[in-house]
XYZ file of C-alpha atoms in Angstrom:
770
model
C 0.000 0.000 0.000
C 1.333 3.401 -1.007
C 2.455 5.619 1.894
C 1.052 9.146 1.605
C 1.421 12.284 3.646
C -1.470 14.318 4.992
C -1.825 16.264 1.751
C -2.020 13.136 -0.372
C 1.500 13.389 -1.782
C 2.894 9.927 -2.518
C 6.118 9.297 -0.626
C 7.666 7.722 -3.710
C 6.571 10.605 -5.917
C 7.923 13.060 -3.370
C 11.353 11.469 -3.414
C 11.403 11.145 -7.210
C 10.409 14.769 -7.650
C 13.360 15.883 -5.591
C 11.407 16.772 -2.489
C 10.945 20.486 -2.234
C 9.281 21.133 -5.571
C 6.601 18.613 -4.805
C 6.306 19.842 -1.247
C 5.795 23.393 -2.417
C 2.942 22.311 -4.629
C 1.435 20.044 -2.014
C 1.356 22.563 0.816
C -0.137 25.802 -0.551
C 0.255 28.973 1.423
C -2.901 31.029 1.945
C -2.449 34.630 0.844
C -4.896 37.456 0.390
C -4.830 40.700 -1.535
C -4.389 43.945 0.337
C -4.998 47.523 -0.745
C -3.865 49.047 2.553
C -1.182 51.644 1.826
C -1.144 53.470 5.142
C 2.127 54.098 6.979
C 4.239 53.142 3.977
C 7.821 54.341 4.067
C 9.438 55.849 0.997
C 12.185 53.847 -0.599
C 15.593 55.364 -0.065
C 17.831 54.546 -2.996
C 21.523 54.794 -2.298
C 23.540 56.179 -5.224
C 25.290 53.339 -7.008
C 28.745 54.736 -6.327
C 28.016 54.810 -2.591
C 27.192 51.124 -2.002
C 30.774 50.441 -0.932
C 30.406 52.877 1.950
C 28.082 50.423 3.689
C 30.776 47.759 4.076
C 32.306 47.741 7.549
C 34.786 44.869 8.059
C 34.784 45.468 11.842
C 31.166 44.291 12.171
C 31.181 41.113 14.253
C 34.847 41.438 15.256
C 33.897 40.383 18.803
C 32.537 36.842 18.858
C 29.803 35.662 21.259
C 32.053 32.825 22.452
C 34.158 31.127 19.796
C 35.846 32.240 16.571
C 35.622 35.893 15.675
C 35.515 37.734 12.362
C 38.556 39.618 11.085
C 38.723 42.876 9.108
C 40.062 41.020 6.079
C 41.635 42.874 3.161
C 41.332 40.815 -0.004
C 39.878 40.644 -3.479
C 36.804 38.441 -3.968
C 37.707 34.731 -3.716
C 41.421 35.404 -4.113
C 44.455 33.872 -2.456
C 45.936 36.752 -0.478
C 43.911 37.696 2.594
C 45.476 39.971 5.192
C 44.435 41.313 8.597
C 46.260 42.527 11.714
C 47.517 39.742 13.953
C 45.565 40.251 17.180
C 43.192 38.221 19.305
C 40.099 40.210 18.392
C 38.807 43.773 18.329
C 39.094 44.036 22.129
C 42.841 43.483 21.886
C 44.487 46.927 21.708
C 47.846 45.538 20.610
C 48.992 44.018 17.335
C 51.700 41.365 16.948
C 52.379 41.869 13.250
C 50.960 42.057 9.755
C 50.775 38.812 7.741
C 51.315 38.400 4.028
C 48.785 35.576 3.735
C 46.065 33.991 5.843
C 45.317 30.345 5.117
C 42.296 30.481 7.400
C 40.778 33.815 8.403
C 38.794 32.216 11.233
C 41.421 30.587 13.442
C 43.514 32.410 12.000
C 46.379 30.593 10.313
C 48.853 33.104 8.867
C 52.060 32.805 6.825
C 54.991 35.253 6.865
C 54.708 38.498 8.805
C 56.139 42.013 8.699
C 56.252 44.700 11.384
C 57.968 48.077 11.783
C 60.445 49.251 14.416
C 62.408 52.448 14.963
C 65.590 53.572 16.692
C 68.055 51.137 18.215
C 67.094 47.572 17.333
C 67.344 44.821 19.928
C 65.515 41.638 20.884
C 62.622 43.534 22.428
C 61.598 44.824 18.993
C 60.558 41.309 18.054
C 58.725 40.519 21.248
C 56.819 43.666 22.162
C 53.257 44.042 21.024
C 52.358 47.263 19.228
C 49.619 49.422 20.738
C 47.135 51.017 18.336
C 44.089 53.267 18.612
C 40.800 51.775 17.362
C 39.504 55.203 16.366
C 42.471 55.729 14.060
C 41.888 52.489 12.127
C 40.483 52.562 8.607
C 39.080 49.265 7.343
C 37.871 48.660 3.814
C 37.760 45.426 1.815
C 40.658 46.699 -0.310
C 42.536 48.855 2.255
C 43.596 48.820 5.891
C 45.317 51.491 7.954
C 46.215 51.880 11.604
C 48.381 54.113 13.778
C 50.825 52.499 16.188
C 50.404 55.282 18.670
C 53.311 54.520 21.000
C 55.730 54.328 18.078
C 54.181 57.085 15.978
C 54.188 54.791 12.926
C 51.311 54.592 10.470
C 50.756 51.217 8.767
C 48.794 50.882 5.509
C 47.998 47.817 3.432
C 46.391 47.024 0.107
C 46.392 43.799 -1.898
C 46.218 42.156 -5.301
C 45.257 38.537 -6.079
C 48.611 37.003 -5.087
C 50.388 39.915 -3.441
C 50.140 43.337 -1.886
C 51.903 46.382 -0.504
C 52.517 47.493 3.061
C 53.336 51.171 3.482
C 54.940 52.406 6.706
C 55.205 56.089 7.567
C 57.763 56.734 10.349
C 58.391 59.835 12.465
C 60.920 62.184 10.914
C 64.609 61.584 11.426
C 64.680 58.118 13.003
C 66.354 54.865 12.120
C 63.713 52.718 10.426
C 63.441 48.933 10.411
C 61.148 46.391 8.789
C 61.210 43.088 10.630
C 60.374 39.895 8.735
C 59.462 36.684 10.501
C 57.795 33.350 9.902
C 54.482 32.761 11.627
C 55.444 29.093 12.024
C 58.936 30.001 13.301
C 60.616 27.901 10.614
C 61.948 29.041 7.263
C 64.669 30.588 5.111
C 65.310 34.068 3.751
C 67.559 35.227 0.909
C 68.368 38.955 0.812
C 69.922 40.645 -2.202
C 70.198 44.431 -2.360
C 66.609 45.672 -1.820
C 64.860 42.332 -2.418
C 64.062 39.418 -0.173
C 62.699 35.976 -0.927
C 61.718 33.318 1.528
C 60.286 29.906 2.247
C 58.095 29.069 5.203
C 57.591 25.492 6.348
C 53.981 25.215 7.443
C 53.215 22.741 10.213
C 49.830 21.623 8.972
C 48.230 18.576 10.568
C 46.541 17.592 7.310
C 49.810 17.327 5.409
C 52.013 14.257 5.698
C 55.074 16.501 5.633
C 55.569 20.177 6.295
C 53.821 22.256 3.658
C 55.714 25.057 1.971
C 54.823 28.630 1.157
C 57.017 31.090 -0.696
C 57.376 34.852 -0.918
C 59.219 37.448 -2.966
C 59.354 41.101 -1.958
C 61.033 44.404 -2.723
C 61.745 47.282 -0.371
C 61.498 50.886 -1.441
C 64.711 52.897 -1.589
C 67.941 51.247 -0.544
C 68.130 49.527 2.860
C 71.478 50.186 4.489
C 71.748 46.976 6.500
C 70.286 43.516 6.908
C 70.525 41.381 9.994
C 69.319 37.878 10.825
C 68.685 36.247 14.165
C 71.690 34.014 13.657
C 74.139 36.903 13.273
C 76.480 37.841 16.097
C 75.598 40.734 18.422
C 71.955 40.523 17.342
C 70.871 42.203 20.563
C 73.199 45.180 19.970
C 72.327 45.855 16.357
C 72.351 49.385 14.885
C 72.327 50.603 11.285
C 75.871 50.623 9.929
C 77.537 50.454 6.555
C 76.181 49.287 3.243
C 74.106 46.138 2.812
C 76.207 43.161 1.812
C 74.903 41.448 -1.350
C 73.963 38.683 -1.541
C 73.298 37.663 2.062
C 71.715 34.388 3.081
C 69.477 34.593 6.124
C 69.078 31.113 7.530
C 67.059 31.988 10.610
C 63.640 32.845 11.979
C 63.982 36.627 11.819
C 65.368 39.231 9.427
C 65.660 43.008 9.820
C 65.990 45.433 6.894
C 67.090 48.851 8.095
C 67.235 52.447 6.871
C 69.219 55.375 8.234
C 67.851 58.585 9.741
C 68.428 60.444 6.467
C 66.414 57.984 4.350
C 62.799 58.905 3.421
C 60.324 58.572 6.274
C 57.946 56.447 4.197
C 59.017 52.881 3.412
C 57.140 50.359 1.283
C 57.268 46.580 1.470
C 55.907 45.206 -1.827
C 55.334 41.459 -1.958
C 53.822 38.440 -3.668
C 53.337 34.906 -2.392
C 53.125 31.462 -3.941
C 52.506 27.842 -3.077
C 54.541 26.753 -6.125
C 58.023 28.255 -5.737
C 60.020 31.412 -5.043
C 60.372 31.858 -8.793
C 56.579 31.763 -9.157
C 56.197 34.253 -6.303
C 58.488 36.604 -8.232
C 56.475 36.020 -11.416
C 53.297 36.842 -9.479
C 54.989 40.014 -8.246
C 55.947 41.095 -11.757
C 52.444 40.376 -13.001
C 50.506 42.172 -10.249
C 52.682 44.578 -8.235
C 55.637 45.838 -10.276
C 55.041 49.230 -11.872
C 52.043 50.127 -9.687
C 52.030 52.666 -6.890
C 50.322 51.916 -3.587
C 47.437 54.211 -4.466
C 47.022 52.706 -7.933
C 46.820 49.194 -6.492
C 44.279 50.343 -3.919
C 42.150 51.952 -6.622
C 42.257 48.752 -8.673
C 41.034 46.806 -5.627
C 38.286 49.314 -4.963
C 37.091 49.024 -8.569
C 36.923 45.218 -8.299
C 34.857 45.447 -5.118
C 32.578 48.095 -6.597
C 31.743 45.881 -9.557
C 31.216 42.879 -7.280
C 29.076 44.578 -4.649
C 26.990 46.550 -7.150
C 25.663 43.307 -8.585
C 22.976 43.571 -5.888
C 21.306 46.957 -5.408
C 18.864 47.617 -2.601
C 16.434 50.401 -1.826
C 14.695 51.134 1.436
C 15.578 49.766 4.823
C 17.701 51.678 7.293
C 21.328 52.692 6.903
C 22.172 50.106 9.564
C 20.416 47.346 7.628
C 22.327 48.322 4.501
C 25.596 48.181 6.419
C 24.733 44.739 7.767
C 23.669 43.546 4.314
C 26.623 44.780 2.290
C 29.134 43.721 4.921
C 27.590 40.240 4.843
C 27.822 40.259 1.042
C 31.522 41.215 1.256
C 32.131 38.402 3.745
C 30.480 35.840 1.489
C 33.444 36.285 -0.896
C 36.144 35.348 1.619
C 36.115 31.733 0.419
C 36.697 29.642 -1.651
C 40.034 31.050 -2.881
C 41.626 30.639 -6.298
C 45.150 29.223 -5.913
C 45.911 29.084 -9.650
C 49.027 31.154 -10.221
C 48.865 32.163 -13.875
C 48.656 28.710 -15.406
C 49.878 26.481 -12.594
C 48.924 25.553 -9.063
C 50.223 23.434 -6.222
C 47.892 20.697 -4.976
C 48.212 19.316 -1.482
C 46.089 16.362 -2.641
C 48.910 14.725 -4.603
C 51.770 17.060 -3.560
C 52.363 18.095 -7.170
C 52.367 21.247 -9.248
C 49.793 21.117 -12.049
C 49.713 23.071 -15.298
C 46.175 24.342 -15.786
C 44.778 27.649 -17.033
C 41.455 27.166 -15.253
C 40.835 28.565 -11.785
C 41.533 26.116 -8.974
C 39.666 26.763 -5.724
C 40.235 25.471 -2.215
C 39.591 26.553 1.412
C 36.011 25.561 2.153
C 33.827 24.009 4.875
C 31.118 22.065 3.088
C 29.185 21.325 6.318
C 28.479 25.012 6.777
C 28.883 26.409 3.269
C 26.511 24.123 1.337
C 23.522 25.790 3.013
C 23.766 29.312 1.639
C 27.280 30.269 0.526
C 27.451 27.911 -2.459
C 23.810 28.578 -3.439
C 24.589 32.316 -3.334
C 27.556 31.799 -5.642
C 25.410 29.652 -7.962
C 23.019 32.593 -8.157
C 25.492 35.463 -8.511
C 28.258 33.785 -10.520
C 27.282 30.323 -11.826
C 30.420 30.001 -13.958
C 32.587 30.557 -10.891
C 30.529 28.065 -8.881
C 31.146 25.563 -11.676
C 34.875 26.194 -11.363
C 34.594 25.544 -7.631
C 32.733 22.282 -8.210
C 35.311 21.210 -10.793
C 38.004 21.975 -8.229
C 36.357 19.398 -5.977
C 36.445 16.935 -8.873
C 40.142 17.687 -9.410
C 40.881 17.091 -5.729
C 39.010 13.793 -5.924
C 41.038 12.676 -8.943
C 44.287 13.693 -7.218
C 43.614 12.157 -3.799
C 40.997 9.440 -4.308
C 38.432 11.173 -2.067
C 36.079 14.099 -2.514
C 37.204 16.513 0.219
C 34.818 18.010 2.752
C 37.047 20.657 4.334
C 39.517 21.322 1.518
C 42.547 23.406 2.419
C 45.691 24.264 0.475
C 47.615 21.311 1.888
C 44.841 18.710 1.811
C 41.464 17.791 3.257
C 41.187 18.822 6.889
C 39.244 16.336 9.060
C 36.251 18.389 10.088
C 32.644 17.888 11.178
C 30.686 15.049 9.531
C 28.730 14.094 6.427
C 29.567 14.371 2.727
C 27.819 17.643 1.894
C 29.870 18.070 -1.260
C 27.258 15.699 -2.710
C 24.536 18.272 -2.015
C 26.660 21.015 -3.596
C 27.158 18.983 -6.782
C 23.434 18.268 -7.058
C 22.448 21.852 -6.312
C 24.744 23.239 -8.974
C 23.653 20.700 -11.585
C 19.956 21.321 -10.993
C 20.541 25.055 -11.322
C 21.896 24.564 -14.813
C 25.609 24.643 -14.023
C 27.325 22.315 -16.466
C 30.973 23.443 -16.527
C 32.089 20.640 -14.228
C 32.439 16.896 -14.751
C 29.189 15.707 -13.167
C 29.803 12.037 -13.975
C 33.191 12.101 -12.296
C 31.606 13.976 -9.393
C 29.027 11.203 -8.989
C 31.824 8.653 -9.036
C 33.506 10.471 -6.155
C 30.225 10.875 -4.283
C 29.679 7.113 -4.471
C 33.173 6.358 -3.238
C 32.742 8.673 -0.247
C 29.324 7.213 0.519
C 30.410 3.588 0.270
C 34.074 3.470 1.246
C 34.843 6.396 3.590
C 34.531 6.558 7.356
C 31.504 8.457 8.637
C 33.085 9.371 11.981
C 32.975 13.063 12.766
C 36.198 15.057 12.297
C 37.925 12.010 10.810
C 39.233 11.130 7.364
C 40.050 7.710 5.972
C 38.485 4.458 4.766
C 35.425 2.877 6.323
C 35.395 0.324 9.111
C 32.980 -1.819 11.077
C 30.776 1.121 12.125
C 30.148 2.027 8.488
C 29.395 -1.598 7.600
C 26.853 -1.571 10.416
C 25.257 1.596 9.029
C 25.013 0.231 5.513
C 23.359 -2.930 6.846
C 21.097 -1.518 9.566
C 20.407 2.016 8.317
C 21.657 3.968 11.331
C 24.960 4.741 12.996
C 25.285 2.907 16.317
C 25.835 4.881 19.524
C 27.666 3.995 22.688
C 25.838 4.031 25.981
C 26.807 6.622 28.567
C 30.147 5.592 30.053
C 30.646 2.738 27.601
C 34.236 2.344 26.400
C 34.847 2.779 22.682
C 35.296 -0.652 21.130
C 35.810 0.222 17.470
C 39.574 0.306 16.810
C 39.398 3.052 14.186
C 37.251 5.321 16.367
C 39.475 4.581 19.352
C 42.581 5.490 17.381
C 41.191 8.847 16.293
C 39.587 9.745 19.653
C 36.470 10.827 17.818
C 32.973 10.991 19.285
C 30.574 8.979 17.160
C 27.947 11.731 16.863
C 25.630 8.902 15.891
C 22.380 10.849 15.385
C 24.019 13.698 13.473
C 25.883 11.242 11.244
C 22.710 9.292 10.424
C 20.732 12.410 9.506
C 23.579 13.771 7.375
C 24.002 10.467 5.561
C 20.283 10.384 4.729
C 20.491 13.846 3.134
C 23.787 13.141 1.381
C 22.486 9.823 0.012
C 19.429 11.689 -1.264
C 21.797 13.890 -3.235
C 23.558 10.821 -4.631
C 20.235 9.312 -5.712
C 18.967 12.523 -7.291
C 22.165 13.296 -9.223
C 22.268 9.689 -10.430
C 18.733 10.137 -11.716
C 19.666 13.402 -13.426
C 22.556 11.640 -15.162
C 20.445 8.638 -16.210
C 22.060 6.160 -13.808
C 18.915 4.299 -12.835
C 20.748 1.544 -10.976
C 22.358 3.943 -8.487
C 19.146 5.935 -8.185
C 17.085 2.889 -7.224
C 19.778 1.582 -4.886
C 20.142 4.851 -3.004
C 16.517 5.959 -2.854
C 15.673 3.774 0.182
C 18.759 5.075 2.027
C 17.322 8.581 1.966
C 14.730 7.495 4.548
C 17.261 6.134 7.060
C 16.649 9.144 9.280
C 13.379 7.511 10.312
C 15.269 4.733 12.064
C 16.236 7.112 14.878
C 12.906 8.874 15.348
C 11.500 8.409 18.843
C 7.767 8.923 18.831
C 7.753 9.069 22.622
C 10.422 11.775 22.819
C 9.364 13.444 19.561
C 13.070 13.725 18.786
C 15.804 11.892 16.936
C 17.484 9.755 19.583
C 20.486 7.389 19.535
C 20.304 3.603 19.360
C 22.989 1.106 20.287
C 24.202 -1.726 18.061
C 21.414 -3.969 19.407
C 18.750 -1.603 18.169
C 17.806 -0.400 21.672
C 17.307 3.252 22.558
C 20.113 4.941 24.456
C 18.460 6.975 27.205
C 20.114 10.396 27.245
C 19.161 13.971 28.066
C 18.730 15.409 24.548
C 19.193 18.943 25.863
C 22.471 18.494 27.666
C 24.237 15.521 26.059
C 25.788 16.470 22.795
C 28.977 15.502 20.992
C 28.716 11.760 21.480
C 25.220 11.675 20.024
C 24.699 14.945 18.112
C 27.415 17.433 17.155
C 27.961 21.032 18.313
C 24.205 21.221 19.000
C 21.686 19.192 20.968
C 18.689 17.058 20.054
C 16.354 20.049 19.815
C 18.371 21.392 16.887
C 18.776 18.068 15.117
C 15.040 17.466 15.388
C 14.768 19.593 12.217
C 17.723 18.162 10.308
C 15.786 16.504 7.483
C 16.000 19.127 4.746
C 15.601 16.617 1.932
C 12.257 15.223 3.151
C 10.364 17.858 5.104
C 6.941 16.311 4.326
C 8.296 13.052 5.742
C 9.333 14.886 8.907
C 5.863 16.407 9.113
C 4.386 12.915 8.979
C 6.645 11.715 11.797
C 5.396 14.551 13.981
C 1.750 13.775 13.290
C 0.832 16.260 10.575
C 1.023 19.969 9.825
C -0.667 21.221 12.985
C 1.601 19.207 15.280
C 4.632 20.162 13.190
C 3.775 23.832 13.625
C 3.190 23.433 17.350
C 6.569 21.736 17.752
C 8.232 24.556 15.812
C 6.523 27.124 18.032
C 7.771 25.311 21.118
C 11.351 25.230 19.847
C 11.479 29.021 20.054
C 9.946 28.934 23.556
C 11.571 25.887 25.130
C 13.643 26.677 28.206
C 17.289 25.744 28.645
C 16.603 23.545 31.659
C 19.684 24.975 33.375
C 21.537 28.258 33.685
C 22.719 29.953 30.505
C 26.310 29.643 31.721
C 25.983 25.893 32.271
C 24.248 25.439 28.924
C 26.846 27.375 26.922
C 29.640 25.609 28.777
C 28.229 22.396 27.334
C 27.320 23.829 23.921
C 29.568 26.835 23.148
C 28.454 26.723 19.504
C 24.784 27.234 20.415
C 25.000 30.992 20.789
C 22.332 33.595 20.011
C 19.564 31.491 21.494
C 15.828 32.007 21.202
C 14.411 29.240 23.330
C 16.255 26.196 21.992
C 16.800 27.740 18.563
C 20.419 28.748 18.024
C 21.194 31.222 15.257
C 24.889 30.938 16.083
C 25.514 27.594 14.383
C 25.096 26.281 10.852
C 22.755 23.352 11.395
C 19.981 25.719 12.575
C 19.924 28.040 9.564
C 16.961 26.432 7.780
C 14.697 26.147 10.836
C 12.886 29.544 10.761
C 11.812 28.857 7.172
C 10.033 25.634 8.065
C 6.902 27.573 9.061
C 6.392 27.978 5.302
C 5.382 24.304 5.330
C 2.574 25.068 7.781
C -0.736 26.877 7.521
C 0.798 29.983 9.091
C 3.865 30.970 7.068
C 3.721 34.457 8.588
C 5.720 32.973 11.463
C 8.686 32.570 9.114
C 8.345 36.264 8.277
C 8.151 37.166 11.965
C 11.157 35.121 13.042
C 13.519 35.927 10.177
C 12.931 39.656 10.707
C 13.337 39.265 14.479
C 16.584 37.312 14.093
C 18.070 39.921 11.768
C 16.961 42.761 14.034
C 18.286 41.222 17.247
C 21.423 39.320 16.265
C 22.793 41.074 13.165
C 23.494 44.702 14.002
C 26.028 46.976 12.339
C 28.526 46.950 15.214
C 31.462 44.893 16.504
C 29.017 42.502 18.240
C 26.849 42.177 15.156
C 27.309 38.533 14.135
C 25.341 35.826 15.911
C 28.033 33.179 16.301
C 30.845 31.291 14.621
C 30.577 32.863 11.188
C 32.953 30.351 9.570
C 34.153 32.620 6.800
C 30.998 33.431 4.888
C 28.518 30.701 5.802
C 26.461 32.811 8.201
C 26.937 35.995 6.176
C 25.441 34.277 3.129
C 22.366 33.437 5.211
C 22.070 37.126 6.138
C 22.281 38.114 2.467
C 19.431 35.779 1.501
C 17.268 36.608 4.529
C 17.642 40.344 3.994
C 16.634 40.007 0.339
C 13.538 38.020 1.324
C 14.137 34.502 -0.004
C 16.184 31.468 0.996
C 17.319 28.097 -0.467
C 15.826 26.041 2.358
C 16.719 22.760 0.641
C 20.003 22.934 -1.291
C 19.820 20.313 -3.999
C 16.415 21.470 -5.168
C 16.280 24.521 -7.486
C 13.720 26.503 -5.520
C 13.615 29.338 -3.016
C 11.161 29.971 -0.216
C 9.997 33.518 0.470
C 10.188 35.535 3.659
C 9.888 39.191 4.645
C 12.603 41.322 2.992
C 14.089 44.198 4.964
C 14.302 46.284 1.784
C 11.521 47.697 -0.368
C 13.382 46.776 -3.544
C 16.179 44.371 -4.409
C 17.718 44.256 -7.886
C 20.163 41.502 -8.876
C 22.150 41.836 -12.101
C 22.498 38.277 -13.390
C 25.444 36.896 -15.335
C 23.224 36.084 -18.305
C 22.535 39.801 -18.782
C 19.076 39.690 -17.209
C 17.845 41.223 -13.966
C 15.846 39.746 -11.111
C 13.787 42.241 -9.133
C 11.992 41.830 -5.825
C 9.608 44.618 -4.812
C 8.105 44.700 -1.320
C 5.413 47.367 -1.458
C 5.154 49.342 1.743
C 7.850 47.354 3.540
C 8.835 48.837 6.898
C 9.667 47.703 10.423
C 5.988 47.122 11.210
C 4.710 46.327 7.734
C 6.644 43.088 7.491
C 3.897 40.546 6.795
C 3.247 39.382 3.242
C -0.378 39.890 2.193
C -0.103 38.679 -1.395
C 2.590 37.762 -3.897
C 2.909 37.584 -7.650
C 5.674 36.574 -10.025
C 5.727 38.335 -13.391
C 2.153 39.505 -12.847
C 0.795 36.063 -11.982
C -0.497 35.464 -8.470
C 1.445 33.021 -6.306
C -0.643 30.820 -4.037
C 2.468 29.547 -2.284
C 5.576 31.187 -0.916
C 7.978 29.517 -3.338
C 9.535 30.283 -6.683
C 11.992 28.409 -8.864
C 15.587 29.121 -9.743
C 14.441 29.264 -13.360
C 11.983 32.053 -12.460
C 14.903 33.970 -10.993
C 17.503 33.552 -13.740
C 14.908 34.245 -16.413
C 14.804 37.797 -15.118
C 11.621 37.561 -13.109
C 9.938 40.233 -11.035
C 8.534 39.187 -7.668
C 6.095 41.662 -6.112
C 5.022 41.379 -2.473
C 2.246 43.407 -0.880
C 3.239 44.059 2.724
C 1.006 44.734 5.717
C 1.131 45.197 9.478
C -0.923 42.128 10.395
C -0.154 38.549 9.395
C -2.323 36.478 7.084
C -3.521 33.669 9.342
C -5.018 30.309 8.473
């Protein structure tokens, strides 16, 4: 007998249709027309040339608990990313200025430069430099600060593979630029006014030490060079002419100028993962012949073109600052490591000749939700290059990476969400990647890789159990780990989270196989997509762990986390079935019960003190009841009210979340932003639509903060969203139409968008209720 949901949608038909499209048709949203135009606010259109003024890289520079945002200077999706080396915005001292950041979150920096003046001794390397926050200037393409105790101004601007630091010293002092390795291990070679270097990067994901290279030129003519290994290092003063060449085989190098030399000194550099020779070639290509100001203007022009792709009207100045800063942050990853026809791959430890962009530095667990869908919308060709980069890494290493970095795949989180990214791109018409090879890699990950959280490698007995029984087995409280692979890697099983992720990822495998005409894989994987049901506890109304005997493991789903869930508790993972939301509705007993459970999530108490709760779950910041905006696996939850009879609750909560947790100040990011994942959510939410189920080419609608949003598409067309009368109080959608045709549901397709559609929303002060 055919299993059907409450609205009569066949379970099999739902899965074959790809889930969300069918769900959107099956669960219509009740809307009504409204002619009320009272209390409308006039749209305030910012001049096009002024959109850049709304970007403030210091927004969110103080984290709620964990990793903070940095005021990163970079070009969109490019290799060089710089920021002052300090703990966070509360730190009033800077350690140095890096040439490259491998990871802007942790951060993980390579090479560093800093200024000093007067007599140079060991203290110059160890003291931290005090600055004044109010004298900082932060732009995506430019950074400046004043080291107030030294009287030295520091400025920085960048290109794709290089940049320039400009130091302005007090008049008439001895001037020094101090070069060091962030990993305390490397070589320098100084000749006249140039320096080249190699840094050996201690990266846990690389079997050996990774290497990074730099080439740089100093302005003018330094009078002396000194390395840490030289005699009388602690009594060093400027003397004589610089010996050429001079090998610096140490951790630290000083390049010095006399009192009579110009007060302004430039350090002009380029970096490479290929070789010193390539770093010099990058320098010649991007830096040589340009002044500091010319390079800064080039960077500003790139950002202007990028940011102006989305134009907004209405909203407040603060909302525009939040929006455009989030848009800027969405470009911090992935990064293109192709260096003019060649790139180094940490996946086979080889240099490859290739003219196509090669991207790395990604967290699929967090970035599949909104960051990759945003790129598929704004720059589908670039998203295709990113997906092909994943294919390349698979061909080079034998696995599709999940947390790709320069030196290899970092073991991080759980699940194979690259599968969802491949499917999402393909269904949105992106074809400039090898989809068949991608499916091959997806199958290998699904069938041969370990599913343990934060672990890489081949499968073991736990995976065999999953493939046979349809759920990942959990240990009981206090039970000793028995699986040798898990024991070796000291990894919590995260059994519930792993099972839910595998169900979604296997759905992506099945759907892409179907798209590519591989009926055998499609039929084999379709049943796996329902494995999430094996851990549903009707009594608890939650997904709960089971042991290897199929018996429930009795835990406190609020306070017991990593061993059973991951970074969040059972109240978050209750909603982790993005690929089969109608199936989740059925498990909960229908639409009305589903809505009531959603309501309760936002009202459910912590059951303990906030301090005790956050001590257990530091990722679950920015709480509303048990809903946590501060972590990636909660992002889709507010939009689930669109599957109920009262979708106005989605409009209420998304507006409330933006208003409360995303302000235009240093506290204005809700949690661990993870380099663009959360910012991409803010971009979508502010515009008024969201890809609630990546892998399906549809968007669900919510209340935009702007009265008009215009997106210039790469096919030459324009998508426009108009929210008539939108204001702080007039936030509820009364009616909607796409291209003049009334919508009876709060969904539209990716094809509607890229065809240059116009979505018009009538806004009102009171919600449309069932």
